[in-house]
XYZ file of C-alpha atoms in Angstrom:
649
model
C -222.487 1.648 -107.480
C -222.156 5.184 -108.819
C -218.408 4.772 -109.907
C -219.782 1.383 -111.801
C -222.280 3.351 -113.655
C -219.653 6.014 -114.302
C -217.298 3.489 -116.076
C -220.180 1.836 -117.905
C -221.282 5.354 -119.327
C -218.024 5.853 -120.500
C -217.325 2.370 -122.098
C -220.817 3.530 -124.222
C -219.232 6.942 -124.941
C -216.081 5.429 -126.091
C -217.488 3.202 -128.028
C -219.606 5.509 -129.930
C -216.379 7.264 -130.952
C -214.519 4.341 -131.792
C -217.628 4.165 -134.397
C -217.534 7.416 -135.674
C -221.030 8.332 -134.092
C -219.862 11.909 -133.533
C -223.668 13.183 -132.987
C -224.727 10.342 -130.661
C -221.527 10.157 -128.522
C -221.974 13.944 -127.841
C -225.607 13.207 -126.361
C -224.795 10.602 -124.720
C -222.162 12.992 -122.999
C -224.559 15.564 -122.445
C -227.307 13.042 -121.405
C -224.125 11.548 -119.016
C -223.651 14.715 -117.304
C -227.151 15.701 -116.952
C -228.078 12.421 -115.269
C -225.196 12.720 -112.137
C -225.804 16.593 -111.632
C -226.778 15.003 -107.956
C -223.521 13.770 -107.554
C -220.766 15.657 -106.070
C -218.975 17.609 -107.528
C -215.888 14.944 -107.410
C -217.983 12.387 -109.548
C -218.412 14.306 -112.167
C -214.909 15.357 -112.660
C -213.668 12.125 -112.498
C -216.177 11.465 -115.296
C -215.200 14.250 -117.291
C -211.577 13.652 -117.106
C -212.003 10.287 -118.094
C -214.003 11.272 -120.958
C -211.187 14.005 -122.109
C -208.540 11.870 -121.348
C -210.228 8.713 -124.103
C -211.506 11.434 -126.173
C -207.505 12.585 -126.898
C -206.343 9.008 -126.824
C -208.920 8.014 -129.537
C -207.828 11.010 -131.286
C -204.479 9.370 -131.915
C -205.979 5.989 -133.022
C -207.774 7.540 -135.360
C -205.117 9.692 -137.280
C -202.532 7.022 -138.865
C -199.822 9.188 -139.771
C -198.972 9.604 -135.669
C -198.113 5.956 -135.818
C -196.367 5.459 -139.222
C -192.754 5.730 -139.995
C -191.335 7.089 -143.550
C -190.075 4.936 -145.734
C -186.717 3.571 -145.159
C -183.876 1.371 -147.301
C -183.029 -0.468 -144.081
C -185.996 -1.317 -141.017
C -184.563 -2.028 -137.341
C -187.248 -3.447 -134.848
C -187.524 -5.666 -131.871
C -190.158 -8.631 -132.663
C -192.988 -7.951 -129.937
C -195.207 -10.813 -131.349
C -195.042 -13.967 -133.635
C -198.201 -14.936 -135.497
C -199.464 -17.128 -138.180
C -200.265 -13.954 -140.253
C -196.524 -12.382 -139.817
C -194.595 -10.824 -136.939
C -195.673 -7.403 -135.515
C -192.410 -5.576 -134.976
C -191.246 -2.438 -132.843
C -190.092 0.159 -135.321
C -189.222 3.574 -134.410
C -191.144 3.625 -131.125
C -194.505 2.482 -133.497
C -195.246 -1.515 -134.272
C -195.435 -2.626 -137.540
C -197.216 -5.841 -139.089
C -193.965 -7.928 -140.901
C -195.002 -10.033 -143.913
C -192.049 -12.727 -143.423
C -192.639 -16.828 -142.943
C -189.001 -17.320 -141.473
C -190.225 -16.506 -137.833
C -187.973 -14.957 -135.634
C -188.262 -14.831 -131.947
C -190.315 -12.737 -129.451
C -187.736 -9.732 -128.406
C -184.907 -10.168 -131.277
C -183.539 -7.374 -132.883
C -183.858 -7.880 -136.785
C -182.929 -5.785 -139.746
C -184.735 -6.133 -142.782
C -185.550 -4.284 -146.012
C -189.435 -4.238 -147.850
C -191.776 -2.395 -149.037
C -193.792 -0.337 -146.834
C -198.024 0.061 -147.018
C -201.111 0.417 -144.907
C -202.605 -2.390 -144.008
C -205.897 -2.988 -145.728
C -208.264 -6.089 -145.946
C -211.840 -7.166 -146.462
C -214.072 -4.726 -145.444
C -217.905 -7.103 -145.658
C -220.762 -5.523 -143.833
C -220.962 -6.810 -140.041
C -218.126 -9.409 -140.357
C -214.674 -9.844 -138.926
C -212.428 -6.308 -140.650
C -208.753 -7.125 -140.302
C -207.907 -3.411 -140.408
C -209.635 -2.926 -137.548
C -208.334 -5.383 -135.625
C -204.692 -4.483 -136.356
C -205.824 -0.788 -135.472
C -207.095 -2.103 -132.018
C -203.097 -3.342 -131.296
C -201.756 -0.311 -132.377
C -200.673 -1.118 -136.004
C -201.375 0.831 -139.123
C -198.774 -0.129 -141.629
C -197.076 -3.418 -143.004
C -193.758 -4.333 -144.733
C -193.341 -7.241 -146.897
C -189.742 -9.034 -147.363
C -188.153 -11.821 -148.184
C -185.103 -11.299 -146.023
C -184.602 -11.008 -142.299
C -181.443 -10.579 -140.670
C -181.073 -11.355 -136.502
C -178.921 -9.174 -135.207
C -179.249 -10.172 -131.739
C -181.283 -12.064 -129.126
C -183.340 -10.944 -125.957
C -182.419 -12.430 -122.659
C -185.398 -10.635 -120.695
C -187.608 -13.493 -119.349
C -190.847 -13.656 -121.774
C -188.406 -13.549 -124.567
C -186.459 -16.593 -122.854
C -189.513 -18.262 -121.936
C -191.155 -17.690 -125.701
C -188.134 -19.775 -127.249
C -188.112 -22.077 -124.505
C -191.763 -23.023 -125.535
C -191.416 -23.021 -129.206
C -188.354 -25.021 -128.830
C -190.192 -27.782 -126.337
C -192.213 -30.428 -127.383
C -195.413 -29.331 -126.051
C -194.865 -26.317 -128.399
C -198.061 -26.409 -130.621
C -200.989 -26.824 -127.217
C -198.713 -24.792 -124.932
C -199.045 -22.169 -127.568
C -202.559 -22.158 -127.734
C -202.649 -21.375 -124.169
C -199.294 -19.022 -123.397
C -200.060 -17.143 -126.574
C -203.183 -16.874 -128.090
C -201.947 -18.505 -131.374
C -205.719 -19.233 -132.596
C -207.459 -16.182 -132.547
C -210.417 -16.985 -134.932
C -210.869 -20.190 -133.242
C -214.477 -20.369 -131.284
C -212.679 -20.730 -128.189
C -211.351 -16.924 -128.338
C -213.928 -16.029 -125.674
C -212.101 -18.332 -123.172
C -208.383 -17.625 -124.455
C -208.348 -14.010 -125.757
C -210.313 -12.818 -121.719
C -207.479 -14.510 -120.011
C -209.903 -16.528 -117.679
C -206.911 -19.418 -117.410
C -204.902 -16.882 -116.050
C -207.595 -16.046 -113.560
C -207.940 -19.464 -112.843
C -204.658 -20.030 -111.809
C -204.298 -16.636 -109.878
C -207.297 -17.787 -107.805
C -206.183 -21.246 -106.919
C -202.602 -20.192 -105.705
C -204.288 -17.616 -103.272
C -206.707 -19.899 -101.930
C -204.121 -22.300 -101.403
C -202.258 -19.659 -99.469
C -205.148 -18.690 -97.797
C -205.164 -21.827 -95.608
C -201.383 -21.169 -94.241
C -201.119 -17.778 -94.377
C -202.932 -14.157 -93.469
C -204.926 -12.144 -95.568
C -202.305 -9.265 -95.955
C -199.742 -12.240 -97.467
C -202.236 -13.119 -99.561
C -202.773 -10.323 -101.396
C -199.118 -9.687 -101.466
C -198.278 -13.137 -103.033
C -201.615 -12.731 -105.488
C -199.924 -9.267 -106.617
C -196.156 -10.684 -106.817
C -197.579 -13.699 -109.241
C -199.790 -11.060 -111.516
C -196.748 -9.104 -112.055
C -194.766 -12.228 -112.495
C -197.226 -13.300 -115.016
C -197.117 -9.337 -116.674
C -192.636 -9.455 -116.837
C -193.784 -12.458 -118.817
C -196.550 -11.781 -120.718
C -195.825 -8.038 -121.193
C -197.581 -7.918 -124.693
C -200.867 -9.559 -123.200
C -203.924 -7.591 -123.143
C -205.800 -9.857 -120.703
C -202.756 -10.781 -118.513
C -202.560 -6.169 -118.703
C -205.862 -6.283 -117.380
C -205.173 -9.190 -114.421
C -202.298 -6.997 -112.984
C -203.943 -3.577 -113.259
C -206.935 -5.170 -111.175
C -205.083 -6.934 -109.032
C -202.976 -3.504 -107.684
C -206.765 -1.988 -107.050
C -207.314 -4.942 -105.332
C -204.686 -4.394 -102.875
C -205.114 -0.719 -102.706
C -209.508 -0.517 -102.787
C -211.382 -3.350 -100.854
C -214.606 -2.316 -102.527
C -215.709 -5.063 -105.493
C -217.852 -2.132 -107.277
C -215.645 0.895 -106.880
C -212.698 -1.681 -107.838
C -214.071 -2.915 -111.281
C -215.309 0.461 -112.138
C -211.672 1.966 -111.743
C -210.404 -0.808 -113.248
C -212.734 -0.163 -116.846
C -211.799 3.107 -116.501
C -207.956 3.265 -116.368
C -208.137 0.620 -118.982
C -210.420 2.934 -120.983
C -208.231 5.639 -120.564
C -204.749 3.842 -121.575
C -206.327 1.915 -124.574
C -209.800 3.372 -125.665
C -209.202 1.187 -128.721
C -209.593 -2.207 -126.691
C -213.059 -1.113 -126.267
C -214.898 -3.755 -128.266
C -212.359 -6.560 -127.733
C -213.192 -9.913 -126.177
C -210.571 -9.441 -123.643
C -211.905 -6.285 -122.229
C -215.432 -7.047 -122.434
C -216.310 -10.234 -121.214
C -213.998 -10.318 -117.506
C -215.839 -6.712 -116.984
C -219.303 -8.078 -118.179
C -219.236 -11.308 -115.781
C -217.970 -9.184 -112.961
C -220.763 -6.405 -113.322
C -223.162 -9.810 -113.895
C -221.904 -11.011 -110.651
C -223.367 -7.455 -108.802
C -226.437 -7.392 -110.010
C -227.343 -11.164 -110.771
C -226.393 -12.494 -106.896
C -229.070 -14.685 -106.411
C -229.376 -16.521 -109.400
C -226.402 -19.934 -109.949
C -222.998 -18.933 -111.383
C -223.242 -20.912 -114.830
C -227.061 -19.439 -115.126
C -225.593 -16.192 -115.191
C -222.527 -16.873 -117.545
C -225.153 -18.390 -120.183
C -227.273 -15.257 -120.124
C -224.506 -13.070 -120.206
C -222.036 -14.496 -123.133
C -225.221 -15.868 -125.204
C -225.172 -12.583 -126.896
C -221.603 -11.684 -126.851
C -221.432 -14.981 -128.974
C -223.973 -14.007 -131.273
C -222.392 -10.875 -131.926
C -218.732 -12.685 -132.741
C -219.392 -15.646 -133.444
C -222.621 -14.959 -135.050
C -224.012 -18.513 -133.884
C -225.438 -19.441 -130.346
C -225.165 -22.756 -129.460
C -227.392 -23.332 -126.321
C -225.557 -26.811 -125.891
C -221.842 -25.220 -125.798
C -223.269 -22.399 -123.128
C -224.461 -24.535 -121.140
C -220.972 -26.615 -121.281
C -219.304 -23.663 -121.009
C -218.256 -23.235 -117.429
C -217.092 -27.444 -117.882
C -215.238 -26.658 -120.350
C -213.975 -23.002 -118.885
C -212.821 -25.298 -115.822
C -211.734 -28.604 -117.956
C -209.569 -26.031 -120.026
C -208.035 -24.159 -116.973
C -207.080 -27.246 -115.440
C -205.371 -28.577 -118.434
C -203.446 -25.389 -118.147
C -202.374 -26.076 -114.904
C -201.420 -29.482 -116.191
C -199.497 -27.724 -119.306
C -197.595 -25.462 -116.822
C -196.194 -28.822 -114.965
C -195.386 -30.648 -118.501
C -193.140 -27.439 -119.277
C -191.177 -27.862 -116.194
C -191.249 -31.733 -116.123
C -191.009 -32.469 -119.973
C -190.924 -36.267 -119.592
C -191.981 -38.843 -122.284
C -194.949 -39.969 -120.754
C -196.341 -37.354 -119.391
C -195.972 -35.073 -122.434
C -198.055 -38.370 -124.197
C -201.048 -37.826 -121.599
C -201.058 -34.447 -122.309
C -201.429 -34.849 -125.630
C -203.803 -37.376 -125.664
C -205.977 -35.268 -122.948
C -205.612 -32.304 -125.580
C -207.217 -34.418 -128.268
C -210.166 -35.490 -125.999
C -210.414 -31.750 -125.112
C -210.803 -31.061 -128.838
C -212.798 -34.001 -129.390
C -215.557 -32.293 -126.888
C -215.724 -28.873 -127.893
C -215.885 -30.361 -131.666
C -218.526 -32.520 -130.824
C -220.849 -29.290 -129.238
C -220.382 -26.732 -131.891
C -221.125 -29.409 -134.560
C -224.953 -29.799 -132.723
C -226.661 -27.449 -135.445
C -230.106 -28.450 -134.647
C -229.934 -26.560 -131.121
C -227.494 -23.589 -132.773
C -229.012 -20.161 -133.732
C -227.569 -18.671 -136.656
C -227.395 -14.661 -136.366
C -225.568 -11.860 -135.720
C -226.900 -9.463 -133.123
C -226.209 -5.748 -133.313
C -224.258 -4.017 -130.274
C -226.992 -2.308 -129.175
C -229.163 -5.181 -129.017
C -226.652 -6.386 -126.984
C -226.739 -3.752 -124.430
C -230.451 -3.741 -124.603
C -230.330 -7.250 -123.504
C -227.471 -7.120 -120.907
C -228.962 -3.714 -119.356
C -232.684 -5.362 -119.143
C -230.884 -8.872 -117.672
C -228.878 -6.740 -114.958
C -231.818 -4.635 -114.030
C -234.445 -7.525 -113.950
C -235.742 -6.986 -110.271
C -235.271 -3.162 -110.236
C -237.232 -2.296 -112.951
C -240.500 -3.357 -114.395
C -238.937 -1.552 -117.989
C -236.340 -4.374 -118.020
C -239.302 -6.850 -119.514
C -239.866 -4.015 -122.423
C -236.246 -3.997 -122.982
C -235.700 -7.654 -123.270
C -238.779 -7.860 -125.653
C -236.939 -4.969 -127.326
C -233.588 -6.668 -127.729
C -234.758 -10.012 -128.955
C -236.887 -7.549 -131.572
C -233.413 -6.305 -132.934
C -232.470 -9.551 -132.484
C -235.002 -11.432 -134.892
C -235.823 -8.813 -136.733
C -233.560 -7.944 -139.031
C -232.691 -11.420 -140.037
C -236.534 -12.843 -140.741
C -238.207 -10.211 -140.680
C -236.717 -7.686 -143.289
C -239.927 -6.885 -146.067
C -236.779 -5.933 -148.740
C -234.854 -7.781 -151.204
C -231.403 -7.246 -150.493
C -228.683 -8.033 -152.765
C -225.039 -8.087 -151.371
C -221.697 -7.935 -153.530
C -219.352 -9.367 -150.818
C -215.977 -8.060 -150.982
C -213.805 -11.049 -151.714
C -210.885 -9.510 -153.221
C -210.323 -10.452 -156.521
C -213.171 -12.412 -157.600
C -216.656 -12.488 -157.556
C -219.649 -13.371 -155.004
C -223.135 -11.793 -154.543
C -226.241 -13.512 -152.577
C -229.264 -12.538 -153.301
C -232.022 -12.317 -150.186
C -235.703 -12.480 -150.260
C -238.364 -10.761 -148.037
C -238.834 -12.632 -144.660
C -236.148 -14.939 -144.959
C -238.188 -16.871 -147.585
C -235.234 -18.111 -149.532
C -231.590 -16.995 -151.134
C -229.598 -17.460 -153.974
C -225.705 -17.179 -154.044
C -224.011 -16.188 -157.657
C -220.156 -17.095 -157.951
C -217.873 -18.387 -154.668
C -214.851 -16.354 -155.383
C -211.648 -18.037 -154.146
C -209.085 -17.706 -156.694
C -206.565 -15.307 -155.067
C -207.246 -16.006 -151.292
C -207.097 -19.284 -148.996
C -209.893 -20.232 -146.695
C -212.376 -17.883 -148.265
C -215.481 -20.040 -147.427
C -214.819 -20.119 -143.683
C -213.466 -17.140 -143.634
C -216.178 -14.709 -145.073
C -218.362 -16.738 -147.237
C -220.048 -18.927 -144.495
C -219.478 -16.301 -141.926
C -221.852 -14.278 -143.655
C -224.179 -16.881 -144.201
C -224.432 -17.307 -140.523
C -224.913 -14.203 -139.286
C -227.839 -13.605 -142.120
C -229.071 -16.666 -140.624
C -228.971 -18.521 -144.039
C -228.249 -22.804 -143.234
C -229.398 -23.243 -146.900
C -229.434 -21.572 -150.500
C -231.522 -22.155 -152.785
C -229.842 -22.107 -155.353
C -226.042 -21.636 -156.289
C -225.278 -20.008 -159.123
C -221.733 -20.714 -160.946
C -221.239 -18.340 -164.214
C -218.015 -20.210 -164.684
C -215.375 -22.126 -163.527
C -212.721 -19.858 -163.092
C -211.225 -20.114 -159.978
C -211.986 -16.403 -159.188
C -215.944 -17.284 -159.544
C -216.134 -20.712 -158.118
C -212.499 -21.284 -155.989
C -214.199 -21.456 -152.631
C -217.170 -23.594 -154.346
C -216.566 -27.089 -152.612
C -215.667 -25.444 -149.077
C -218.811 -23.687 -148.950
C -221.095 -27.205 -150.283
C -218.865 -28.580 -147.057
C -220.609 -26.525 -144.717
C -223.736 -25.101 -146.387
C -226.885 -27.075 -147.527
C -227.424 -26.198 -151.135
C -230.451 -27.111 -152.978
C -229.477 -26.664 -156.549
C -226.602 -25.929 -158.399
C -226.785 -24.238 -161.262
C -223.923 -23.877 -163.972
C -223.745 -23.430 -167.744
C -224.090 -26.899 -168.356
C -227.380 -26.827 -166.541
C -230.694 -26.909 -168.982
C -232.663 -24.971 -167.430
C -233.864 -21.447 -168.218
C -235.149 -20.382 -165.118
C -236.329 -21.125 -161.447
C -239.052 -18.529 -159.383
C -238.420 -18.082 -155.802
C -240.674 -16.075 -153.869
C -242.622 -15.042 -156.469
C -239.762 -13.398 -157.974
C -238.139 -15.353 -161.465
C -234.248 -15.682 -161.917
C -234.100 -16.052 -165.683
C -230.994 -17.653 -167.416
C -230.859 -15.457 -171.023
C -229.508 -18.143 -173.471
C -227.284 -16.188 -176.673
C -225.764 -17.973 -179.811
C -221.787 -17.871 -178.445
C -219.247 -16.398 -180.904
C -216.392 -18.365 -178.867
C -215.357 -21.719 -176.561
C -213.292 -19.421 -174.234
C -214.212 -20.035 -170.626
C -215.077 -16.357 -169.641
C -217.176 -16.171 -173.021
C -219.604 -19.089 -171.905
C -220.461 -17.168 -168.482
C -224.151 -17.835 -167.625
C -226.409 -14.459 -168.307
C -228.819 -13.966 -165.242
C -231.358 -11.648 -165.246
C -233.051 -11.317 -161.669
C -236.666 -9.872 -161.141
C -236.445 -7.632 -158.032
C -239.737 -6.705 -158.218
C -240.175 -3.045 -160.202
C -236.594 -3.493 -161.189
C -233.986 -5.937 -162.842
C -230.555 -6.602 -162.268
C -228.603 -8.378 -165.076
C -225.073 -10.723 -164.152
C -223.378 -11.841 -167.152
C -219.952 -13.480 -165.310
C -216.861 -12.814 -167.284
C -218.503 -12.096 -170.828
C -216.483 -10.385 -173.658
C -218.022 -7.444 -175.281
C -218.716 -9.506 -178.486
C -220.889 -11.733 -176.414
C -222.499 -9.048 -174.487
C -223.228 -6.914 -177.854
C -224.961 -10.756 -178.760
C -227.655 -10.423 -175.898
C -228.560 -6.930 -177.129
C -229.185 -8.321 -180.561
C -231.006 -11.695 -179.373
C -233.275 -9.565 -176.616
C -233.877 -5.944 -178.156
C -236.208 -5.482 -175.562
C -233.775 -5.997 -172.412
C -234.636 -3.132 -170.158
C -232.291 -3.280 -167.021
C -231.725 -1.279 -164.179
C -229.166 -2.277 -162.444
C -225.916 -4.240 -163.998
C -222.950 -5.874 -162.757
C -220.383 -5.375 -164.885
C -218.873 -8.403 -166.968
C -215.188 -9.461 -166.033
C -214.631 -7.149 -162.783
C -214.611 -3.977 -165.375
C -212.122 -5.165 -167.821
C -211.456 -3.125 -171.086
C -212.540 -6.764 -173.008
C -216.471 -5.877 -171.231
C -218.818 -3.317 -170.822
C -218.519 -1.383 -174.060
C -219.872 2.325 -174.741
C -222.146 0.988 -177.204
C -223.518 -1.801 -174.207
C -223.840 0.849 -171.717
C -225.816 3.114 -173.772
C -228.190 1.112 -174.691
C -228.765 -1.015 -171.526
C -228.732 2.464 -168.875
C -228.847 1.086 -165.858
C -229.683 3.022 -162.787
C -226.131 1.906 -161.231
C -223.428 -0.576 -161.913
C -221.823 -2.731 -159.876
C -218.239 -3.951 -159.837
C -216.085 -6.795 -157.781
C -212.396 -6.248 -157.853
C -209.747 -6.909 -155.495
C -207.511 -3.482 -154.473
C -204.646 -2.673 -155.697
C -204.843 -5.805 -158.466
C -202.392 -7.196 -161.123
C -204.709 -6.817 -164.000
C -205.669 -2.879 -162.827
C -209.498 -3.441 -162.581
C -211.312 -1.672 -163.190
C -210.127 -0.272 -166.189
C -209.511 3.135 -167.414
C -211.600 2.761 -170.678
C -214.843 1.513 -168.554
C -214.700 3.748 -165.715
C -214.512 6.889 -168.480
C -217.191 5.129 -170.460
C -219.634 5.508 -167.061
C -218.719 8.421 -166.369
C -219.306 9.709 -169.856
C -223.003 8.279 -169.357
C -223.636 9.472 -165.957
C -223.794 5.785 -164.688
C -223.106 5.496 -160.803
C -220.632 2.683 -160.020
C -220.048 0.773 -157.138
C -217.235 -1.106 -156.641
C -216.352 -3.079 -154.215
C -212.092 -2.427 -153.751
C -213.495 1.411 -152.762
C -216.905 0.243 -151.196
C -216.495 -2.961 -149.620
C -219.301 -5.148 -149.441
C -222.531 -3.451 -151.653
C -226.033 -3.813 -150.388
C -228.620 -2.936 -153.028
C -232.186 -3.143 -151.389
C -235.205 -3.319 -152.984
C -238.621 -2.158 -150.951
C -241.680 -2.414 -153.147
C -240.675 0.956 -155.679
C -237.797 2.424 -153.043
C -234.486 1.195 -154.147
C -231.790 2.020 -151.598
C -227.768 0.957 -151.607
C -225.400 1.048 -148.312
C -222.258 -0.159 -148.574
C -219.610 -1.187 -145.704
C -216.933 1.822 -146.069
C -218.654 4.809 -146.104
């Protein structure tokens, strides 16, 4: 077991630097060290190496400018990938991400022309960061154009066998399987680890088994993973099957060959650390050392449970348990898909696609049981807390403490927090901040955003919501209905319970939750412009206020000092995402906030925020915190201690 724990302290070192925890990576390396000084002296350099080796690699992934390209008039590239987002391209030796709907093939040579930029995204505290996830395949930079020009076709086989799938009629499942086409979809765990693959692997070897000797065997399992890697060259998982299945026919040991396996992997792409596709085949096959005794699907639960909570932010107990069906159900169908691209005849293709529905129809029907789900995210090293107290269950009596201590991190942070905490999600441009109370006692969302991006609900609003563990707000708060406060308003009432909604038509002047009042301030309005009839929200945070006013004009804003002289508030979002119409020197000065708070989209048509305002806070020595620099903003309230974290540091 000594190589196993060898790759597993180096996935934890790795991922520590893939973090940026400089300090706690370098203990753990010293701590690493210290605990094999029994070993020989072999074991430790392998560990060392292997530590160098990652340490250089992740070097590299984190300096950009070794994998960008200057800007050109004219881009060659071969098309590695085809995705709903854009095609990521081969330029120069480095990929690229291609903004372009016309999609070319896998492995044609294009020319195009476009602007080139770094990729950026929404960067929302714990949540899905698109950056990062391009960074994990390598890519840095993107190039938006409108024209593409093939100059010439691939005839290697995964390039013939991509348009011979996207030109069949099973295209859209086969997809699904072949390529990984839904990503965000909850069933990433079984396509983006490749276990179809490894279900198909295993079934043609035990078939051979029965006719031929073991030697065979392992040649023809070998033969078929490399088949499967000429084919799937860009695959991650279908990387992975091959690499282990050459240590399989070179090492007979299980331990010493998964441990080589993480570590080789490690080494080549340190990056891949945290992705499904490395984790969870190297997770169940660890599981599978340590947890012999107890039933196969017993073991899967209590090992993805948390590696579901920390992606998916949900746990459904139902779909765990129907996990290992549905792995199986799914693999099959696979099988079944693989026989429908050779044989594409009417009727069969029909059953398929009938089947598919049914498959659908299933999985739909578990993840919509919300009574048995458990909405929260769980922290990474709750996660290991968990897994390492679940592996060493019988060796340790400390593996009881550390599964109390997991669930603690676990629960804790989501129901038991003693703070307010009010968050300014990063929605581009637009506006959306939720407001939490101590001990998960209730929450009020102000503004939806939605105007300048699709799918904003599912995609970070109700995300969010889940892994806060929030299945209803209180209240929702719309200050207008511009579709950059309230564009993602009706998805999110889809999905999330809302008790009442409150808009400018609303008479009410205030509602108290948790002892804490949300006041609505009402001014005489100088105009019937939209912006200029924004609601004006002042929220009690205990010793301090924070005042919203929506998209108010400075007239209007100047109104509220003259209506309520005796407005003291110490924190302010700023009216209209800091446009020159809002936020005047005279309004400033006389409100002094601690801080002010800003939601703008980067790099926006309208330049927010503007020149005039930032100058203005400056001038008064008024922090601000936006969100295009900051991502999401967390202001925290704890009795008299006021603290702020943000998502880019």
């Amino acid at each position: 077991m000594k190589y196993l724990r060898t790759a597993l302290w180096l996935w934890l070192i790795i991922y520590l630097l893939t973090q940026r925890y400089y300090p706690i990576a370098i203990f753990t390396i010293i701590s690493c060290l210290l605990h094999h000084y029994y070993f020989s002296y072999s074991y430790q350099y392998i560990l060392l190496l292997s530590i160098i080796l990652s340490t250089l690699s992740l070097y590299t992934y984190y300096h950009p400018t070794l994998y960008t390209i200057q800007p050109k008039e004219t881009y060659t590239g071969i098309v590695e990938e085809v995705k709903d987002y854009g095609m990521i391209v081969r330029v120069d030796t480095y990929k690229h991400l291609l903004l372009y709907n016309t999609k070319a093939s896998v492995g044609d040579t294009i020319q195009f022309q476009g602007e080139l930029e770094y990729i950026d995204s929404l960067h929302n505290y714990g949540l899905f960061d698109y950056t990062d996830y391009m960074r994990n395949k390598g890519i840095y930079q993107c190039i938006s154009t409108d024209t593409v020009e093939i100059l010439k076709h691939s005839y290697l086989p995964h390039a013939i066998l991509y348009r011979y799938v996207y030109t069949s009629r099973l295209q859209e499942i086969a997809s699904s399987f072949l390529y990984n086409d839904h990503e965000e979809d909850t069933l990433a765990i079984f396509f983006s680890s490749g276990m179809h693959f490894s279900f198909l692997l295993y079934h043609i070897t035990k078939i051979c088994s029965f006719y031929l000797y073991s030697n065979k065997v392992k040649i023809i399992e070998l033969l078929c993973s490399l088949l499967l890697h000429i084919l799937f060259p860009y695959s991650y998982s279908v990387t992975r099957l091959f690499l282990m299945r050459i240590l399989k026919y070179y090492e007979s040991n299980y331990s010493k060959r998964i441990a080589l396996g993480m570590m080789l992997l490690l080494i080549i792409r340190p990056y891949q650390c945290t992705s499904l596709g490395f984790i969870i085949p190297f997770i169940l096959s660890i599981s599978s050392l340590y947890l012999q005794n107890i039933p196969r699907f017993l073991t899967q639960i209590l090992v993805l449970s948390p590696i579901q909570a920390a992606t998916q932010y949900e746990v459904n107990i139902f779909w765990m348990l129907a996990f290992p069906l549905l792995r199986n159900l799914y693999s099959l169908f696979f099988v079944l898909i693989l026989l429908g691209l050779v044989f594409p005849f009417t009727p069969y293709i029909a059953l398929l696609e009938w089947l598919y529905m049914i498959l659908q129809g299933i999985s739909s029907d578990m993840l919509v049981l919300q009574d048995i789900t458990l909405w929260g995210r769980a922290s990474v090293f709750a996660c290991i807390l968990y897994l390492v107290a679940i592996f060493l269950w019988k060796e340790s009596t400390v593996s009881r403490k550390l599964l109390l201590l997991s669930i603690v991190l676990y629960v804790l942070p989501i129901y038991g927090t003693p703070w307010i905490t009010v968050t300014f999600l990063d929605v581009g441009q637009g506006d959306c901040m939720l407001v939490e109370y101590p001990f998960h006692q209730g929450s009020v969302m102000v503004d939806t955003g939605g105007g300048y991006r699709e799918n904003l609900a599912s995609q970070v609003l109700i995300p969010y919501l889940k892994s806060r563990g929030i299945r209803k707000l209180d209240a929702l708060i719309i200050s207008h209905y511009d579709s950059d406060h309230s564009g993602a308003m009706e998805d999110l009432l889809a999905e999330i319970e809302v008790e009442y909604l409150i808009d400018y038509t609303s008479e009410i002047e205030g509602v108290g939750i948790f002892d804490h009042a949300i006041e609505f301030l009402d001014i005489t309005r100088h105009s019937d412009e939209e912006n200029d009839r924004s609601l004006i929200t002042l929220f009690d945070l205990g010793e301090y206020t924070l005042l919203t006013t929506g998209d108010l004009s400075s007239i209007e804003e100047e109104q509220i000092l003259r209506e309520y002289p005796d407005l003291t508030v110490d924190y302010l979002k700023l009216s209209h995402h800091g446009s020159a119409t809002s936020s005047s020197l005279y309004y400033l000065a006389r409100l002094s906030p601690q801080a002010a708070f800003n939601s703008s989209g980067r790099n926006n048509i309208y330049h927010h925020p503007s020149t005039q305002v930032l100058e203005t806070l400056q001038r008064l020595s008024i922090p601000l915190y936006d969100t295009q620099q900051k991502g999401s903003i967390h202001l925290c309230v704890f009795f008299t201690i006021p603290f702020i974290y943000t998502a880019i540091s």
